[in-house]
């Protein structure tokens, strides 16, 4: 029983991951998709403007 409580205390004292560690890859992928969408949309807009 004592080892269980020691393990529980160790887990509770462990540093919890922050938002950056937890969602960092997701946010980077989302930003990359938004940037790609903006670049493609801008390319279409410029192409339509040049074509008349």
PDB file of C-alpha atoms in Angstrom:
ATOM      1  CA  UNK A   1       0.000   0.000   0.000  1.00  0.00           C
ATOM      2  CA  UNK A   2       2.845   2.340   0.807  1.00  0.00           C
ATOM      3  CA  UNK A   3       4.474   1.863  -2.594  1.00  0.00           C
ATOM      4  CA  UNK A   4       1.174   2.638  -4.299  1.00  0.00           C
ATOM      5  CA  UNK A   5       0.949   5.915  -2.402  1.00  0.00           C
ATOM      6  CA  UNK A   6       4.577   6.712  -3.225  1.00  0.00           C
ATOM      7  CA  UNK A   7       3.925   6.072  -6.918  1.00  0.00           C
ATOM      8  CA  UNK A   8       0.804   8.213  -6.805  1.00  0.00           C
ATOM      9  CA  UNK A   9       2.684  11.056  -5.129  1.00  0.00           C
ATOM     10  CA  UNK A  10       5.470  10.824  -7.727  1.00  0.00           C
ATOM     11  CA  UNK A  11       2.973  10.991 -10.585  1.00  0.00           C
ATOM     12  CA  UNK A  12       1.173  13.958  -9.064  1.00  0.00           C
ATOM     13  CA  UNK A  13       4.450  15.837  -8.542  1.00  0.00           C
ATOM     14  CA  UNK A  14       5.583  15.251 -12.118  1.00  0.00           C
ATOM     15  CA  UNK A  15       5.561  18.313 -14.318  1.00  0.00           C
ATOM     16  CA  UNK A  16       2.422  18.460 -16.431  1.00  0.00           C
ATOM     17  CA  UNK A  17       2.905  19.170 -20.125  1.00  0.00           C
ATOM     18  CA  UNK A  18       1.934  22.666 -21.195  1.00  0.00           C
ATOM     19  CA  UNK A  19      -0.264  23.670 -24.085  1.00  0.00           C
ATOM     20  CA  UNK A  20       2.716  24.019 -26.402  1.00  0.00           C
ATOM     21  CA  UNK A  21       3.833  20.424 -25.846  1.00  0.00           C
ATOM     22  CA  UNK A  22       0.295  19.129 -26.005  1.00  0.00           C
ATOM     23  CA  UNK A  23      -1.025  20.960 -29.068  1.00  0.00           C
ATOM     24  CA  UNK A  24       2.129  22.288 -30.740  1.00  0.00           C
ATOM     25  CA  UNK A  25       2.159  19.935 -33.729  1.00  0.00           C
ATOM     26  CA  UNK A  26      -1.565  20.400 -34.325  1.00  0.00           C
ATOM     27  CA  UNK A  27      -1.269  24.187 -34.277  1.00  0.00           C
ATOM     28  CA  UNK A  28       1.725  24.144 -36.626  1.00  0.00           C
ATOM     29  CA  UNK A  29      -0.138  21.921 -39.078  1.00  0.00           C
ATOM     30  CA  UNK A  30      -3.192  24.178 -38.887  1.00  0.00           C
ATOM     31  CA  UNK A  31      -1.084  27.278 -39.568  1.00  0.00           C
ATOM     32  CA  UNK A  32       0.624  25.552 -42.500  1.00  0.00           C
ATOM     33  CA  UNK A  33      -2.745  24.632 -44.002  1.00  0.00           C
ATOM     34  CA  UNK A  34      -4.037  28.183 -43.599  1.00  0.00           C
ATOM     35  CA  UNK A  35      -0.893  29.630 -45.204  1.00  0.00           C
ATOM     36  CA  UNK A  36      -1.174  27.196 -48.107  1.00  0.00           C
ATOM     37  CA  UNK A  37      -4.828  28.070 -48.603  1.00  0.00           C
ATOM     38  CA  UNK A  38      -4.034  31.781 -48.602  1.00  0.00           C
ATOM     39  CA  UNK A  39      -1.229  31.302 -51.126  1.00  0.00           C
ATOM     40  CA  UNK A  40      -3.448  29.266 -53.461  1.00  0.00           C
ATOM     41  CA  UNK A  41      -6.329  31.735 -53.132  1.00  0.00           C
ATOM     42  CA  UNK A  42      -4.033  34.670 -53.800  1.00  0.00           C
ATOM     43  CA  UNK A  43      -2.631  32.880 -56.828  1.00  0.00           C
ATOM     44  CA  UNK A  44      -6.116  32.330 -58.253  1.00  0.00           C
ATOM     45  CA  UNK A  45      -7.061  35.955 -57.568  1.00  0.00           C
ATOM     46  CA  UNK A  46      -3.957  37.278 -59.303  1.00  0.00           C
ATOM     47  CA  UNK A  47      -4.505  34.894 -62.214  1.00  0.00           C
ATOM     48  CA  UNK A  48      -8.106  36.054 -62.624  1.00  0.00           C
ATOM     49  CA  UNK A  49      -7.044  39.705 -62.387  1.00  0.00           C
ATOM     50  CA  UNK A  50      -4.410  39.237 -65.113  1.00  0.00           C
ATOM     51  CA  UNK A  51      -6.792  37.240 -67.340  1.00  0.00           C
ATOM     52  CA  UNK A  52      -9.343  40.015 -67.107  1.00  0.00           C
TER      53      UNK A  52
END
